[in-house]
Amino acid sequence: MSSALKPLPVDAIPAVDASAAAIAQDETFAGPAPDGVAAPAASLLRFITCGSVDDGKSTLIGRLLHDTNSVFDDQMEALERDSRKFGTTGEDLDFALLVDGLSAEREQGITIDVAYRYFSTARRAFIIADTPGHEQYTRNMATGASQADLAIILVDARKGILPQTRRHSFITSMVGIRSVIVAINKMDLVGFDRAVFERIEADYRAILPQLGFTDIAFVPISAKGGDNIAARSASTPWYEGQTLLERLESVRPETLEPEGAPFRLPVQWVNRPNLDFRGFCGTAASGRIARGDAVVSLPSGRTSRVKAVFGPDGEVEAGFAGEALTLTLDDEIDASRGDVIVARGDTLRATRTLSVDLLWMSERPLIAGRRLIARIASAQTPALVRTLDEAVDIHSYRPRQTSALAMNEIGKVTLALERPTVAAPYADTRELGALILIDPMTNETAALGVVRAIAAEPGIQDAGVPAAAASASRFERARAQWLGTAAGRPRLAAPLVRFRAAAAILLGLLALLFGLGLPGAVLLALIDFTLRPFLWRLFTPEPKPGETNRPDEVGDGAGI
């Protein structure tokens, strides 16, 4: 650690398990802790820094690492050396170089890629995502925001609210972050003027009603000088709020993840090492699961009970949200990659139609009718942009009519999915409410989206009611097949029967024409009318459990 830093006071350090095993466990997820301090894992906070270019995001993170005693001596030596070579702060240390690791970032003085850093204090562990401010790299900012619980939105005190500040604020709101700290940086360059701080605060509060943030704080800071970062600044006697670090240590971020949510497991892989084991693997999106719980596989609607729950180290009593799990079931139901195993009674359902808020990230503009690949959790399906409903004016946040979305524009579209896919509004669950759209020609990620609403469609089963297909008898399934309702489109049943009757009559007439005789022609027509719906079964094998018949989906391990 840097020798220039003062040690933490002894009374500020709570009694914690400081054994070697406990410290090693903390360092696994949160990086090195300060000497003698092991931050409790339960208080982990993920946050991002965002805002316009040159607002000081990387410098702020470097300052936080330095002031929390999280920079090793060799890193300080490298920082001093790099500051002389690349620094933009004169004779002072350029803390941005602690974060900007790419040579292109150091040469240009901007952040290009998302950089993650880890540090701990006596009260909390942190994972920071330093995201780019340049408009060209908005996609990287959105990627970092999607995993964060809180956002620090930086504003340059000299420039005030900029369009990119508005765009990042809107994206932050779109991905469900509710807790925000607006850090008004570079106060030293405006003489720590209180009027400047209050003017920017008023400007930002004016746009808050469109953003939906519920927990917001404003902090005047100077990342370069360390004012109001870890210690209160003598230059801002008029500011009576918390320092930035105090706020980070004490805030309880409001997120969209509800407590007591039902169990949901997007299936990523079906593990079948031998004939006696068939496990459904994935990361639990929400809820809790234990042996004996009733579950439903969507979209098929097949029901079963959990025989066993396995974690990374073997069988466990129960699994929880965020854990990598493998479930074995009492029944050999059909579930494969892209399906979702949920608790019985869940209202989750599959759909073919989604209303989606999109951040368009491709240089080729988006227009209605564009065909893309949609990926939701572990499911992937071809999709059509049915309608481009509206775009969002980034200056006023008001909707406006448009015929195309340009790169980095935000809009609302209606997506038509080729296959029924399990999805949910983003307000209910992040895992099943977030999606990406992929250009099938270039394999480029063209858009990030969040689901705002799903359309209820007849014939597509939810988990609250036993699936008709799963519970029906053979006679009922045969009847549905003969009537043409097995595909879930009852309004097509009558036209299909009339079409089959006409085809059978035509076949009988042809038989008469070729001299079969009236009784034979009538018999042939009756046989054709009765058995035609089942003829395809003779040539189409029944799919086996766990076997996918989706030609555009590549299973795990295929091609290896």
XYZ file of N, CA, C and O in Angstrom, residues 221-342:
488
model
N -17.876 18.065 -5.915
C -16.590 17.391 -5.719
C -15.526 17.980 -6.643
O -15.828 18.700 -7.605
N -14.296 17.654 -6.309
C -13.178 17.826 -7.228
C -12.397 16.526 -7.186
O -11.685 16.252 -6.204
N -12.558 15.700 -8.208
C -11.890 14.398 -8.229
C -10.378 14.576 -8.255
O -9.636 13.802 -7.646
N -9.919 15.581 -8.932
C -8.475 15.806 -9.033
C -7.891 16.144 -7.663
O -6.854 15.614 -7.267
N -8.559 17.013 -6.898
C -8.032 17.434 -5.605
C -8.528 16.618 -4.428
O -8.054 16.794 -3.304
N -9.500 15.717 -4.651
C -10.013 14.886 -3.566
C -11.051 15.587 -2.703
O -11.390 15.085 -1.620
N -11.609 16.698 -3.141
C -12.590 17.436 -2.335
C -13.914 16.681 -2.286
O -14.502 16.366 -3.323
N -14.377 16.423 -1.075
C -15.658 15.737 -0.815
C -15.715 14.339 -1.436
O -16.792 13.839 -1.750
N -14.553 13.716 -1.626
C -14.535 12.333 -2.107
C -14.561 11.392 -0.892
O -15.569 10.759 -0.613
N -13.438 11.301 -0.186
C -13.413 10.511 1.054
C -13.438 11.410 2.273
O -13.873 10.995 3.342
N -12.952 12.650 2.110
C -12.905 13.597 3.231
C -13.653 14.867 2.855
O -13.685 15.266 1.685
N -14.244 15.499 3.849
C -14.978 16.735 3.612
C -14.021 17.845 3.213
O -12.916 17.952 3.752
N -14.419 18.671 2.269
C -13.557 19.728 1.751
C -13.769 21.024 2.536
O -14.910 21.435 2.789
N -12.648 21.669 2.862
C -12.734 22.978 3.531
C -13.152 24.068 2.558
O -13.524 25.174 2.978
N -13.116 23.752 1.267
C -13.470 24.748 0.253
C -14.982 24.860 0.054
O -15.441 25.749 -0.675
N -15.752 23.931 0.635
C -17.219 23.969 0.471
C -17.906 23.978 1.829
O -18.666 23.045 2.158
N -17.666 25.030 2.627
C -18.309 25.068 3.945
C -19.829 25.159 3.850
O -20.538 24.844 4.813
N -20.351 25.589 2.699
C -21.790 25.714 2.506
C -22.456 24.362 2.233
O -23.688 24.262 2.256
N -21.679 23.309 1.980
C -22.254 21.994 1.686
C -22.322 21.188 2.984
O -21.307 20.977 3.651
N -23.514 20.715 3.339
C -23.708 20.010 4.606
C -24.058 18.538 4.423
O -24.337 17.837 5.395
N -24.038 18.071 3.183
C -24.397 16.675 2.932
C -23.228 15.732 3.143
O -22.162 16.117 3.634
N -23.432 14.463 2.749
C -22.400 13.446 2.898
C -21.318 13.601 1.824
O -21.578 14.142 0.741
N -20.111 13.103 2.142
C -19.107 12.991 1.092
C -19.530 11.848 0.156
O -20.416 11.048 0.478
N -18.859 11.775 -0.978
C -19.233 10.740 -1.943
C -19.050 9.341 -1.358
O -19.924 8.469 -1.518
N -17.932 9.118 -0.657
C -17.681 7.793 -0.094
C -18.671 7.477 1.022
O -19.133 6.338 1.136
N -19.011 8.473 1.835
C -20.010 8.232 2.888
C -21.341 7.819 2.277
O -22.031 6.947 2.791
N -21.698 8.479 1.184
C -22.953 8.133 0.509
C -22.899 6.708 -0.042
O -23.869 5.940 0.087
N -21.779 6.338 -0.658
C -21.649 4.993 -1.221
C -21.696 3.928 -0.129
O -22.237 2.838 -0.338
N -21.133 4.239 1.021
C -21.094 3.248 2.093
C -22.437 3.060 2.778
O -22.710 1.990 3.330
N -23.283 4.072 2.749
C -24.517 4.018 3.523
C -25.780 3.811 2.696
O -26.825 3.446 3.245
N -25.703 4.029 1.389
C -26.917 3.977 0.577
C -27.450 2.551 0.476
O -26.689 1.572 0.430
N -28.755 2.423 0.494
C -29.422 1.143 0.217
C -30.093 1.284 -1.140
O -31.201 1.839 -1.238
N -29.435 0.832 -2.205
C -29.950 1.100 -3.552
C -31.307 0.463 -3.794
O -31.550 -0.674 -3.391
N -32.151 1.229 -4.432
C -33.465 0.726 -4.803
C -33.375 0.171 -6.215
O -33.064 0.895 -7.150
N -33.611 -1.117 -6.332
C -33.537 -1.756 -7.639
C -34.880 -2.382 -7.956
O -35.822 -2.335 -7.170
N -34.924 -3.001 -9.121
C -36.171 -3.610 -9.556
C -36.312 -5.047 -9.088
O -37.318 -5.681 -9.358
N -35.268 -5.567 -8.422
C -35.337 -6.962 -8.020
C -36.247 -7.112 -6.801
O -35.896 -6.718 -5.705
N -37.434 -7.661 -6.953
C -38.353 -7.765 -5.818
C -37.960 -8.914 -4.895
O -37.450 -9.940 -5.329
N -38.244 -8.730 -3.600
C -38.028 -9.812 -2.661
C -39.213 -10.771 -2.732
O -40.344 -10.377 -2.974
N -38.948 -12.037 -2.526
C -40.014 -13.020 -2.558
C -40.522 -13.320 -3.944
O -41.642 -13.804 -4.104
N -39.717 -13.050 -4.964
C -40.137 -13.328 -6.342
C -40.208 -14.833 -6.561
O -39.483 -15.605 -5.924
N -41.065 -15.304 -7.461
C -41.160 -16.745 -7.723
C -39.895 -17.275 -8.385
O -39.155 -16.533 -9.026
N -39.684 -18.584 -8.232
C -38.475 -19.194 -8.785
C -38.552 -19.251 -10.305
O -39.553 -19.664 -10.878
N -37.449 -18.853 -10.959
C -37.359 -18.902 -12.415
C -35.932 -19.279 -12.807
O -34.983 -18.649 -12.363
N -35.818 -20.304 -13.650
C -34.502 -20.791 -14.075
C -34.468 -20.909 -15.598
O -35.002 -21.868 -16.158
N -33.853 -19.951 -16.311
C -33.646 -20.132 -17.753
C -32.663 -21.276 -17.995
O -31.547 -21.271 -17.455
N -33.074 -22.260 -18.765
C -32.238 -23.449 -18.990
C -31.136 -23.096 -19.997
O -31.415 -22.665 -21.113
N -29.886 -23.271 -19.566
C -28.755 -23.014 -20.448
C -28.212 -24.292 -21.067
O -27.623 -24.274 -22.136
N -28.415 -25.409 -20.372
C -27.791 -26.650 -20.825
C -28.483 -27.817 -20.151
O -28.887 -27.719 -18.992
N -28.656 -28.914 -20.900
C -29.177 -30.140 -20.305
C -27.997 -31.091 -20.131
O -27.388 -31.544 -21.112
N -27.678 -31.376 -18.888
C -26.507 -32.185 -18.556
C -26.911 -33.657 -18.469
O -27.709 -34.031 -17.621
N -26.367 -34.480 -19.349
C -26.720 -35.906 -19.358
C -25.438 -36.730 -19.477
O -25.095 -37.239 -20.549
N -24.695 -36.882 -18.377
C -23.436 -37.633 -18.454
C -23.639 -39.123 -18.613
O -22.755 -39.828 -19.093
N -24.806 -39.657 -18.167
C -25.090 -41.078 -18.311
C -26.598 -41.273 -18.350
O -27.368 -40.299 -18.225
N -27.027 -42.509 -18.483
C -28.457 -42.787 -18.633
C -29.241 -42.519 -17.355
O -30.466 -42.406 -17.388
N -28.553 -42.431 -16.224
C -29.254 -42.285 -14.951
C -29.358 -40.838 -14.478
O -29.901 -40.592 -13.402
N -28.793 -39.912 -15.225
C -28.811 -38.517 -14.760
C -29.182 -37.599 -15.907
O -28.600 -37.667 -16.993
N -30.155 -36.743 -15.658
C -30.552 -35.719 -16.627
C -30.861 -34.453 -15.847
O -31.889 -34.362 -15.169
N -29.943 -33.505 -15.900
C -30.084 -32.294 -15.104
C -30.235 -31.066 -15.979
O -29.623 -30.945 -17.039
N -31.063 -30.136 -15.513
C -31.290 -28.876 -16.231
C -30.469 -27.791 -15.537
O -30.687 -27.486 -14.368
N -29.510 -27.226 -16.293
C -28.534 -26.309 -15.703
C -28.844 -24.870 -16.114
O -29.302 -24.603 -17.220
N -28.553 -23.945 -15.208
C -28.712 -22.526 -15.496
C -28.470 -21.711 -14.238
O -28.195 -22.258 -13.166
N -28.563 -20.404 -14.392
C -28.450 -19.498 -13.251
C -29.832 -19.012 -12.873
O -30.554 -18.464 -13.725
N -30.204 -19.234 -11.615
C -31.556 -18.868 -11.167
C -31.742 -17.357 -11.277
O -30.970 -16.580 -10.724
N -32.764 -16.943 -12.002
C -33.038 -15.516 -12.177
C -33.701 -14.907 -10.954
O -33.504 -13.728 -10.656
N -34.484 -15.703 -10.243
C -35.169 -15.180 -9.051
C -35.672 -16.350 -8.228
O -35.745 -17.492 -8.694
N -36.030 -16.050 -6.973
C -36.721 -17.023 -6.136
C -35.836 -18.067 -5.491
O -34.607 -17.981 -5.491
N -36.509 -19.086 -4.954
C -35.864 -20.169 -4.212
C -36.465 -21.481 -4.662
O -37.672 -21.570 -4.933
N -35.658 -22.534 -4.717
C -36.147 -23.840 -5.125
C -35.573 -24.894 -4.191
O -34.432 -24.768 -3.725
N -36.367 -25.907 -3.878
C -35.904 -26.980 -2.996
C -36.492 -28.301 -3.477
O -37.401 -28.330 -4.318
N -35.967 -29.388 -2.950
C -36.432 -30.717 -3.322
C -37.923 -30.857 -3.020
O -38.409 -30.448 -1.963
N -38.675 -31.405 -3.982
C -40.108 -31.619 -3.798
C -40.983 -30.498 -4.318
O -42.204 -30.666 -4.399
N -40.402 -29.350 -4.673
C -41.205 -28.237 -5.180
C -41.796 -28.578 -6.549
O -41.129 -29.195 -7.396
N -43.027 -28.152 -6.780
C -43.672 -28.359 -8.076
C -43.193 -27.293 -9.056
O -43.121 -26.113 -8.712
N -42.843 -27.714 -10.262
C -42.330 -26.777 -11.265
C -43.029 -27.029 -12.597
O -43.645 -28.077 -12.820
N -42.907 -26.034 -13.471
C -43.475 -26.101 -14.808
C -42.391 -25.683 -15.798
O -41.646 -24.739 -15.543
N -42.298 -26.396 -16.899
C -41.369 -26.019 -17.961
C -42.127 -25.214 -19.011
O -43.125 -25.664 -19.562
N -41.642 -23.995 -19.273
C -42.258 -23.139 -20.284
C -41.359 -23.039 -21.497
O -40.143 -23.051 -21.366
N -41.903 -22.978 -22.726
C -43.319 -22.768 -23.031
C -44.148 -24.027 -23.157
O -45.339 -23.931 -23.455
N -43.580 -25.244 -22.953
C -44.372 -26.446 -23.198
C -45.505 -26.603 -22.183
O -46.545 -27.181 -22.485
N -45.322 -26.128 -20.943
C -46.341 -26.276 -19.918
C -46.299 -27.603 -19.196
O -47.177 -27.899 -18.389
N -45.265 -28.427 -19.448
C -45.152 -29.715 -18.767
C -44.829 -29.499 -17.291
O -44.015 -28.652 -16.941
N -45.459 -30.311 -16.440
C -45.274 -30.149 -14.998
C -44.491 -31.317 -14.424
O -44.502 -32.432 -14.968
N -43.819 -31.055 -13.298
C -43.084 -32.107 -12.605
C -42.740 -31.606 -11.205
O -43.185 -30.536 -10.801
N -41.948 -32.402 -10.494
C -41.443 -31.996 -9.178
C -39.922 -32.156 -9.149
O -39.369 -33.006 -9.852
N -39.297 -31.339 -8.314
C -37.843 -31.346 -8.227
C -37.399 -32.577 -7.432
O -37.816 -32.768 -6.287
N -36.555 -33.377 -8.088
C -36.003 -34.544 -7.393
C -34.776 -34.158 -6.573
O -34.608 -34.613 -5.435
N -33.920 -33.304 -7.127
C -32.708 -32.897 -6.406
C -32.231 -31.560 -6.960
O -32.492 -31.219 -8.115
N -31.533 -30.801 -6.099
C -30.940 -29.514 -6.473
C -29.437 -29.625 -6.274
O -28.977 -30.040 -5.205
N -28.665 -29.277 -7.306
C -27.204 -29.354 -7.227
C -26.605 -27.967 -7.411
O -27.032 -27.196 -8.283
N -25.620 -27.639 -6.585
C -24.821 -26.436 -6.748
C -23.458 -26.801 -7.306
O -23.230 -27.955 -7.706
N -22.529 -25.859 -7.328
C -21.197 -26.155 -7.875
C -20.458 -27.250 -7.120
O -19.624 -27.956 -7.690
N -20.784 -27.447 -5.811
C -20.050 -28.416 -5.002
C -20.861 -29.662 -4.697
O -20.504 -30.437 -3.804
N -21.961 -29.867 -5.385
C -22.756 -31.055 -5.154
C -24.178 -30.722 -4.760
O -24.632 -29.582 -4.870
N -24.889 -31.766 -4.264
C -26.303 -31.585 -3.941
C -26.466 -30.664 -2.736
O -25.703 -30.729 -1.772
N -27.489 -29.787 -2.819
C -27.778 -28.833 -1.750
C -29.252 -28.937 -1.383
O -30.054 -29.507 -2.130
N -29.576 -28.405 -0.218
C -30.963 -28.441 0.233
C -31.853 -27.528 -0.605
O -33.000 -27.844 -0.887
N -31.326 -26.366 -0.976
C -32.123 -25.388 -1.723
C -31.206 -24.515 -2.571
O -30.012 -24.375 -2.287
N -31.770 -23.942 -3.624
C -31.031 -23.008 -4.479
C -31.738 -21.659 -4.475
O -32.957 -21.575 -4.284
N -30.941 -20.599 -4.714
C -31.485 -19.239 -4.612
C -31.118 -18.428 -5.849
O -30.248 -18.819 -6.642
N -31.777 -17.272 -5.967
C -31.539 -16.381 -7.108
C -30.071 -16.015 -7.204
O -29.409 -15.748 -6.202
N -29.546 -16.030 -8.436
C -28.159 -15.677 -8.675
C -27.205 -16.843 -8.616
O -26.029 -16.696 -8.972
N -27.664 -18.013 -8.174
C -26.778 -19.176 -8.052
C -26.856 -20.042 -9.316
O -27.912 -20.180 -9.930
N -25.725 -20.644 -9.660
C -25.687 -21.612 -10.760
C -26.194 -22.945 -10.236
O -25.620 -23.502 -9.298
N -27.275 -23.446 -10.812
C -27.940 -24.636 -10.285
C -28.119 -25.689 -11.367
O -28.148 -25.386 -12.561
N -28.263 -26.926 -10.908
C -28.691 -28.026 -11.768
C -29.862 -28.707 -11.067
O -29.757 -29.083 -9.900
N -30.968 -28.835 -11.786
C -32.156 -29.472 -11.224
C -32.379 -30.813 -11.916
O -32.285 -30.910 -13.138
N -32.676 -31.828 -11.121
C -33.195 -33.077 -11.686
C -34.660 -33.182 -11.284
O -35.048 -32.750 -10.193
N -35.465 -33.749 -12.184
C -36.911 -33.781 -11.977
C -37.415 -35.209 -11.898
O -36.752 -36.154 -12.371
N -38.604 -35.382 -11.324
C -39.197 -36.713 -11.191
C -39.629 -37.275 -12.539
O -39.698 -38.492 -12.719
N -39.959 -36.388 -13.502
C -40.494 -36.843 -14.786
C -39.548 -36.465 -15.917
O -38.826 -35.468 -15.849
N -39.591 -37.248 -16.975
C -38.771 -36.987 -18.165
C -39.491 -35.990 -19.070
O -39.959 -36.327 -20.155
N -39.614 -34.745 -18.607
C -40.310 -33.749 -19.414
C -39.363 -33.157 -20.448
O -38.146 -33.246 -20.324
N -39.943 -32.557 -21.469
C -39.150 -31.951 -22.543
C -38.796 -30.526 -22.150
O -39.660 -29.660 -22.047
N -37.518 -30.287 -21.927
C -37.034 -28.922 -21.672
C -35.625 -28.841 -22.238
O -34.833 -29.775 -22.078
N -35.313 -27.767 -22.920
C -33.995 -27.626 -23.529
C -33.559 -26.174 -23.409
O -34.267 -25.341 -22.829
N -32.392 -25.890 -23.966
C -31.836 -24.537 -23.884
C -32.851 -23.515 -24.420
O -33.404 -23.701 -25.510
N -33.071 -22.465 -23.660
C -34.039 -21.449 -24.050
C -35.353 -21.566 -23.307
O -36.086 -20.582 -23.185
N -35.671 -22.771 -22.803
C -36.881 -22.921 -21.997
C -36.626 -22.365 -20.588
O -35.480 -22.129 -20.200
N -37.685 -22.172 -19.848
C -37.581 -21.632 -18.493
C -38.362 -22.527 -17.546
O -39.535 -22.820 -17.789
N -37.694 -22.990 -16.488
C -38.364 -23.786 -15.452
C -38.784 -22.831 -14.340
O -37.956 -22.090 -13.802
N -40.077 -22.833 -14.035
C -40.618 -21.888 -13.055
C -41.424 -22.643 -12.010
O -41.796 -23.808 -12.206
